[in-house]
mmCIF file of C-alpha atoms in Angstrom:
data_model
loop_
_atom_site.group_PDB
_atom_site.id
_atom_site.type_symbol
_atom_site.label_atom_id
_atom_site.label_comp_id
_atom_site.label_asym_id
_atom_site.label_seq_id
_atom_site.Cartn_x
_atom_site.Cartn_y
_atom_site.Cartn_z
ATOM 1 C CA ASP A 1 0.000 0.000 0.000
ATOM 2 C CA THR A 2 1.891 3.036 -1.273
ATOM 3 C CA ALA A 3 1.346 6.094 0.920
ATOM 4 C CA VAL A 4 2.610 8.761 -1.486
ATOM 5 C CA SER A 5 2.868 7.744 -5.128
ATOM 6 C CA GLN A 6 4.220 9.622 -8.141
ATOM 7 C CA THR A 7 3.943 8.963 -11.855
ATOM 8 C CA PRO A 8 5.957 8.609 -13.910
ATOM 9 C CA LYS A 9 9.086 7.425 -12.109
ATOM 10 C CA TYR A 10 11.283 8.401 -15.049
ATOM 11 C CA LEU A 11 10.623 11.053 -17.671
ATOM 12 C CA VAL A 12 12.926 11.774 -20.605
ATOM 13 C CA THR A 13 11.893 14.554 -22.953
ATOM 14 C CA GLN A 14 13.170 17.161 -25.375
ATOM 15 C CA MET A 15 13.752 20.802 -24.614
ATOM 16 C CA GLY A 16 10.683 22.929 -25.279
ATOM 17 C CA ASN A 17 8.164 20.194 -24.530
ATOM 18 C CA ASP A 18 5.407 20.406 -21.916
ATOM 19 C CA LYS A 19 5.101 17.612 -19.357
ATOM 20 C CA SER A 20 3.190 16.746 -16.194
ATOM 21 C CA ILE A 21 4.051 14.771 -13.075
ATOM 22 C CA LYS A 22 1.258 13.383 -10.924
ATOM 23 C CA CYS A 23 1.194 12.801 -7.186
ATOM 24 C CA GLU A 24 -1.351 11.056 -5.004
ATOM 25 C CA GLN A 25 -1.412 10.358 -1.276
ATOM 26 C CA ASN A 26 -3.699 7.954 0.555
ATOM 27 C CA LEU A 27 -2.755 9.068 4.077
ATOM 28 C CA GLY A 28 -5.655 11.452 4.540
ATOM 29 C CA HIS A 29 -3.234 14.378 4.826
ATOM 30 C CA ASP A 30 -4.385 17.913 4.078
ATOM 31 C CA THR A 31 -1.097 19.390 2.877
ATOM 32 C CA MET A 32 1.022 18.422 -0.114
ATOM 33 C CA TYR A 33 4.379 19.646 -1.410
ATOM 34 C CA TRP A 34 6.653 19.580 -4.409
ATOM 35 C CA TYR A 35 10.416 19.516 -3.943
ATOM 36 C CA LYS A 36 13.232 19.641 -6.462
ATOM 37 C CA GLN A 37 16.518 17.826 -5.860
ATOM 38 C CA ASP A 38 19.139 19.155 -8.236
ATOM 39 C CA SER A 39 22.470 17.695 -9.329
ATOM 40 C CA LYS A 40 24.096 18.924 -6.108
ATOM 41 C CA LYS A 41 21.538 16.856 -4.137
ATOM 42 C CA PHE A 42 20.054 20.007 -2.643
ATOM 43 C CA LEU A 43 16.409 19.290 -1.735
ATOM 44 C CA LYS A 44 14.424 22.490 -2.117
ATOM 45 C CA ILE A 45 10.732 23.256 -1.610
ATOM 46 C CA MET A 46 8.889 24.559 -4.663
ATOM 47 C CA PHE A 47 5.194 24.605 -3.789
ATOM 48 C CA SER A 48 2.808 23.582 -1.048
ATOM 49 C CA TYR A 49 -0.966 23.247 -0.958
ATOM 50 C CA ASN A 50 -3.148 23.033 2.134
ATOM 51 C CA ASN A 51 -6.710 21.885 1.472
ATOM 52 C CA LYS A 52 -6.260 22.721 -2.217
ATOM 53 C CA GLU A 53 -5.054 26.250 -1.391
ATOM 54 C CA LEU A 54 -1.560 27.371 -2.413
ATOM 55 C CA ILE A 55 0.396 28.278 0.734
ATOM 56 C CA ILE A 56 4.003 28.138 -0.438
ATOM 57 C CA ASN A 57 5.231 29.401 -3.771
ATOM 58 C CA GLU A 58 8.986 29.701 -3.769
ATOM 59 C CA THR A 59 10.964 31.493 -6.455
ATOM 60 C CA VAL A 60 10.076 29.125 -9.237
ATOM 61 C CA PRO A 61 9.739 30.059 -12.950
ATOM 62 C CA ASN A 62 6.201 30.614 -14.181
ATOM 63 C CA ARG A 63 6.687 27.625 -16.460
ATOM 64 C CA PHE A 64 6.010 25.469 -13.396
ATOM 65 C CA SER A 65 2.340 25.319 -12.448
ATOM 66 C CA PRO A 66 1.010 23.111 -9.647
ATOM 67 C CA LYS A 67 -2.591 21.969 -9.630
ATOM 68 C CA SER A 68 -4.473 20.394 -6.752
ATOM 69 C CA PRO A 69 -7.819 18.969 -7.885
ATOM 70 C CA ASP A 70 -8.471 17.633 -4.376
ATOM 71 C CA LYS A 71 -6.639 17.124 -1.071
ATOM 72 C CA ALA A 72 -5.245 13.771 -2.159
ATOM 73 C CA HIS A 73 -3.665 14.960 -5.409
ATOM 74 C CA LEU A 74 -1.054 17.537 -6.353
ATOM 75 C CA ASN A 75 0.153 17.589 -9.939
ATOM 76 C CA LEU A 76 3.023 19.558 -11.425
ATOM 77 C CA HIS A 77 2.873 20.821 -14.981
ATOM 78 C CA ILE A 78 6.001 22.183 -16.628
ATOM 79 C CA ASN A 79 5.862 24.219 -19.841
ATOM 80 C CA SER A 80 8.687 24.791 -22.305
ATOM 81 C CA LEU A 81 11.120 22.466 -20.568
ATOM 82 C CA GLU A 82 14.740 23.618 -20.302
ATOM 83 C CA LEU A 83 17.968 21.700 -19.729
ATOM 84 C CA GLY A 84 18.190 23.135 -16.204
ATOM 85 C CA ASP A 85 14.895 21.523 -15.275
ATOM 86 C CA SER A 86 16.606 18.144 -15.218
ATOM 87 C CA ALA A 87 16.367 16.955 -11.620
ATOM 88 C CA VAL A 88 14.524 14.581 -9.333
ATOM 89 C CA TYR A 89 11.143 15.928 -8.258
ATOM 90 C CA PHE A 90 9.682 14.689 -4.988
ATOM 91 C CA CYS A 91 6.118 14.986 -3.842
ATOM 92 C CA ALA A 92 5.375 14.933 -0.095
ATOM 93 C CA SER A 93 2.391 15.225 2.217
ATOM 94 C CA SER A 94 1.752 16.035 5.859
ATOM 95 C CA HIS A 95 -1.071 16.858 8.212
ATOM 96 C CA LYS A 96 -1.770 20.089 10.069
ATOM 97 C CA ARG A 97 -2.359 19.576 13.785
ATOM 98 C CA ALA A 98 -4.925 21.466 15.847
ATOM 99 C CA SER A 99 -2.001 23.416 17.328
ATOM 100 C CA GLY A 100 -1.216 24.778 13.880
ATOM 101 C CA ARG A 101 2.003 22.819 13.605
ATOM 102 C CA TYR A 102 2.494 20.246 10.913
ATOM 103 C CA ASN A 103 3.421 16.622 11.359
ATOM 104 C CA GLU A 104 6.468 15.260 9.578
ATOM 105 C CA GLN A 105 6.305 15.004 5.821
ATOM 106 C CA PHE A 106 5.981 11.733 3.949
ATOM 107 C CA PHE A 107 7.751 11.624 0.611
ATOM 108 C CA GLY A 108 7.004 9.870 -2.635
ATOM 109 C CA PRO A 109 9.683 7.882 -4.492
ATOM 110 C CA GLY A 110 10.571 10.753 -6.814
ATOM 111 C CA THR A 111 10.359 11.405 -10.550
ATOM 112 C CA ARG A 112 13.650 11.670 -12.383
ATOM 113 C CA LEU A 113 13.215 14.207 -15.173
ATOM 114 C CA THR A 114 15.834 14.371 -17.911
ATOM 115 C CA VAL A 115 15.605 17.133 -20.482
ATOM 116 C CA LEU A 116 17.678 16.555 -23.631
ATOM 117 C CA ASP B 1 22.294 31.397 1.289
ATOM 118 C CA GLN B 2 22.269 27.924 2.749
ATOM 119 C CA GLN B 3 20.633 28.085 6.169
ATOM 120 C CA VAL B 4 21.101 24.391 6.972
ATOM 121 C CA LYS B 5 24.502 22.847 6.373
ATOM 122 C CA GLN B 6 25.854 19.339 6.535
ATOM 123 C CA ASN B 7 29.561 19.812 6.060
ATOM 124 C CA SER B 8 30.480 16.149 5.814
ATOM 125 C CA PRO B 9 29.325 14.730 2.486
ATOM 126 C CA SER B 10 30.213 11.195 3.534
ATOM 127 C CA LEU B 11 31.020 9.064 6.565
ATOM 128 C CA SER B 12 32.179 5.453 6.936
ATOM 129 C CA VAL B 13 31.716 3.520 10.170
ATOM 130 C CA GLN B 14 32.318 -0.060 11.228
ATOM 131 C CA GLU B 15 29.278 -2.165 12.034
ATOM 132 C CA GLY B 16 28.481 -2.049 15.739
ATOM 133 C CA ARG B 17 30.206 1.285 16.302
ATOM 134 C CA ILE B 18 28.587 4.694 16.747
ATOM 135 C CA SER B 19 27.724 6.880 13.758
ATOM 136 C CA ILE B 20 27.596 10.619 14.391
ATOM 137 C CA LEU B 21 26.108 12.858 11.724
ATOM 138 C CA ASN B 22 26.303 16.601 12.148
ATOM 139 C CA CYS B 23 24.208 19.526 11.023
ATOM 140 C CA ASP B 24 24.645 23.282 11.504
ATOM 141 C CA TYR B 25 22.113 26.032 10.960
ATOM 142 C CA THR B 26 22.291 29.794 10.779
ATOM 143 C CA ASN B 27 18.714 30.935 11.375
ATOM 144 C CA SER B 28 18.079 31.359 15.116
ATOM 145 C CA MET B 29 14.310 31.360 14.423
ATOM 146 C CA PHE B 30 14.349 27.641 13.605
ATOM 147 C CA ASP B 31 12.509 25.800 16.351
ATOM 148 C CA TYR B 32 11.900 22.330 14.981
ATOM 149 C CA PHE B 33 14.458 19.973 13.511
ATOM 150 C CA LEU B 34 14.176 16.633 11.763
ATOM 151 C CA TRP B 35 16.362 13.900 10.344
ATOM 152 C CA TYR B 36 15.402 12.019 7.208
ATOM 153 C CA LYS B 37 17.000 8.922 5.746
ATOM 154 C CA LYS B 38 17.117 8.259 2.018
ATOM 155 C CA TYR B 39 17.942 5.081 0.125
ATOM 156 C CA PRO B 40 18.804 5.219 -3.607
ATOM 157 C CA ALA B 41 15.790 5.562 -5.922
ATOM 158 C CA GLU B 42 13.466 6.156 -2.961
ATOM 159 C CA GLY B 43 12.046 9.239 -1.301
ATOM 160 C CA PRO B 44 13.351 10.468 2.060
ATOM 161 C CA THR B 45 11.758 8.788 5.084
ATOM 162 C CA PHE B 46 11.299 10.452 8.439
ATOM 163 C CA LEU B 47 13.611 9.219 11.161
ATOM 164 C CA ILE B 48 13.464 11.420 14.251
ATOM 165 C CA SER B 49 12.721 15.013 15.232
ATOM 166 C CA ILE B 50 13.407 17.429 18.060
ATOM 167 C CA SER B 51 11.780 20.628 19.233
ATOM 168 C CA SER B 52 13.925 23.561 20.327
ATOM 169 C CA ILE B 53 12.578 23.258 23.879
ATOM 170 C CA LYS B 54 14.524 20.004 24.220
ATOM 171 C CA ASP B 55 18.195 19.185 23.863
ATOM 172 C CA LYS B 56 17.849 15.468 23.319
ATOM 173 C CA ASN B 57 15.375 13.034 21.818
ATOM 174 C CA GLU B 58 15.853 9.299 21.664
ATOM 175 C CA ASP B 59 14.138 6.594 19.622
ATOM 176 C CA GLY B 60 15.690 3.161 19.813
ATOM 177 C CA ARG B 61 19.153 3.237 18.282
ATOM 178 C CA PHE B 62 18.705 6.847 17.141
ATOM 179 C CA THR B 63 19.325 9.914 19.295
ATOM 180 C CA VAL B 64 19.250 13.514 18.182
ATOM 181 C CA PHE B 65 21.057 16.184 20.186
ATOM 182 C CA LEU B 66 20.403 19.896 19.850
ATOM 183 C CA ASN B 67 22.812 22.626 20.945
ATOM 184 C CA LYS B 68 20.941 25.881 20.406
ATOM 185 C CA SER B 69 23.773 28.162 21.458
ATOM 186 C CA ALA B 70 26.045 26.570 18.866
ATOM 187 C CA LYS B 71 23.205 26.216 16.335
ATOM 188 C CA HIS B 72 24.190 22.616 15.933
ATOM 189 C CA LEU B 73 22.416 19.304 15.952
ATOM 190 C CA SER B 74 23.690 15.797 15.623
ATOM 191 C CA LEU B 75 22.271 12.345 15.017
ATOM 192 C CA HIS B 76 23.810 9.408 16.841
ATOM 193 C CA ILE B 77 23.200 5.849 15.679
ATOM 194 C CA VAL B 78 24.241 3.149 18.123
ATOM 195 C CA PRO B 79 25.014 0.445 17.234
ATOM 196 C CA SER B 80 25.384 1.090 13.516
ATOM 197 C CA GLN B 81 24.108 -1.625 11.188
ATOM 198 C CA PRO B 82 24.758 -2.220 7.468
ATOM 199 C CA GLY B 83 21.088 -1.424 6.777
ATOM 200 C CA ASP B 84 21.720 2.088 8.089
ATOM 201 C CA SER B 85 23.814 2.815 4.995
ATOM 202 C CA ALA B 86 21.936 5.657 3.299
ATOM 203 C CA VAL B 87 21.992 9.422 2.821
ATOM 204 C CA TYR B 88 20.865 11.348 5.892
ATOM 205 C CA PHE B 89 19.307 14.793 5.584
ATOM 206 C CA CYS B 90 18.690 17.197 8.416
ATOM 207 C CA ALA B 91 15.878 19.714 8.058
ATOM 208 C CA ALA B 92 14.691 22.722 10.032
ATOM 209 C CA SER B 93 11.551 24.824 10.247
ATOM 210 C CA THR B 94 10.206 27.862 12.120
ATOM 211 C CA ILE B 95 6.966 28.614 13.948
ATOM 212 C CA SER B 96 6.002 31.075 11.257
ATOM 213 C CA GLY B 97 6.694 28.531 8.536
ATOM 214 C CA THR B 98 5.770 25.252 10.103
ATOM 215 C CA TYR B 99 4.913 23.802 6.755
ATOM 216 C CA LYS B 100 8.244 24.712 5.158
ATOM 217 C CA TYR B 101 11.330 22.639 5.780
ATOM 218 C CA ILE B 102 14.816 23.805 4.871
ATOM 219 C CA PHE B 103 16.976 20.788 4.096
ATOM 220 C CA GLY B 104 20.710 20.288 4.336
ATOM 221 C CA THR B 105 22.605 18.721 1.440
ATOM 222 C CA GLY B 106 22.879 15.329 3.100
ATOM 223 C CA THR B 107 25.595 13.037 4.451
ATOM 224 C CA ARG B 108 26.139 9.635 2.901
ATOM 225 C CA LEU B 109 26.677 7.063 5.649
ATOM 226 C CA LYS B 110 28.310 3.761 4.844
ATOM 227 C CA VAL B 111 28.317 1.110 7.555
ATOM 228 C CA LEU B 112 30.972 -1.485 6.891
ATOM 229 C CA ALA B 113 30.284 -5.095 7.826
#
């Protein structure tokens, strides 16, 4: 039973193409995230949604657009792919406690994107 | 500006001995710290956390120590096992950004049998 799943696991595409990565969690969490791990292994937050509302939007090019159709899904669409977009993209989810703090984040297995 | 740093990219330890992984941070507003473990081709998995009101938290073989004055935390694994071989990331967050973790660049631990 996969808690946080991502599709596809690998994605190889040409520069200029548009692609999407999908993420689903079955943990009942209300908050989901997208992270990018670049070639230097630096894991950096890109976006976060709480109850389908965007709450974190880091300095990310407009070509990246997250979409949360419901609390269990957070997809990432990337337009006009560039060489520098090559990275591993991780989806994660967590739950907001009554105190306002968030529980630890659960990560998906990652999507390795290669732009040629 | 990297607010969370793991200055040792790799560490090798003999099975049965103690592994000590270190993490330094610069933002004094951080009040919650976590350690994640990552195997190849998998996502990071949560290991242990500590709030800034504590200086130690223990869970089985894993203990995290926090030194607020030095802005330093460490993860101790005793005894180390070959299955502990992985990349370990520390992460930090603040009250005002409890949903946002800042991750270090990771330390690759290799436990030698």
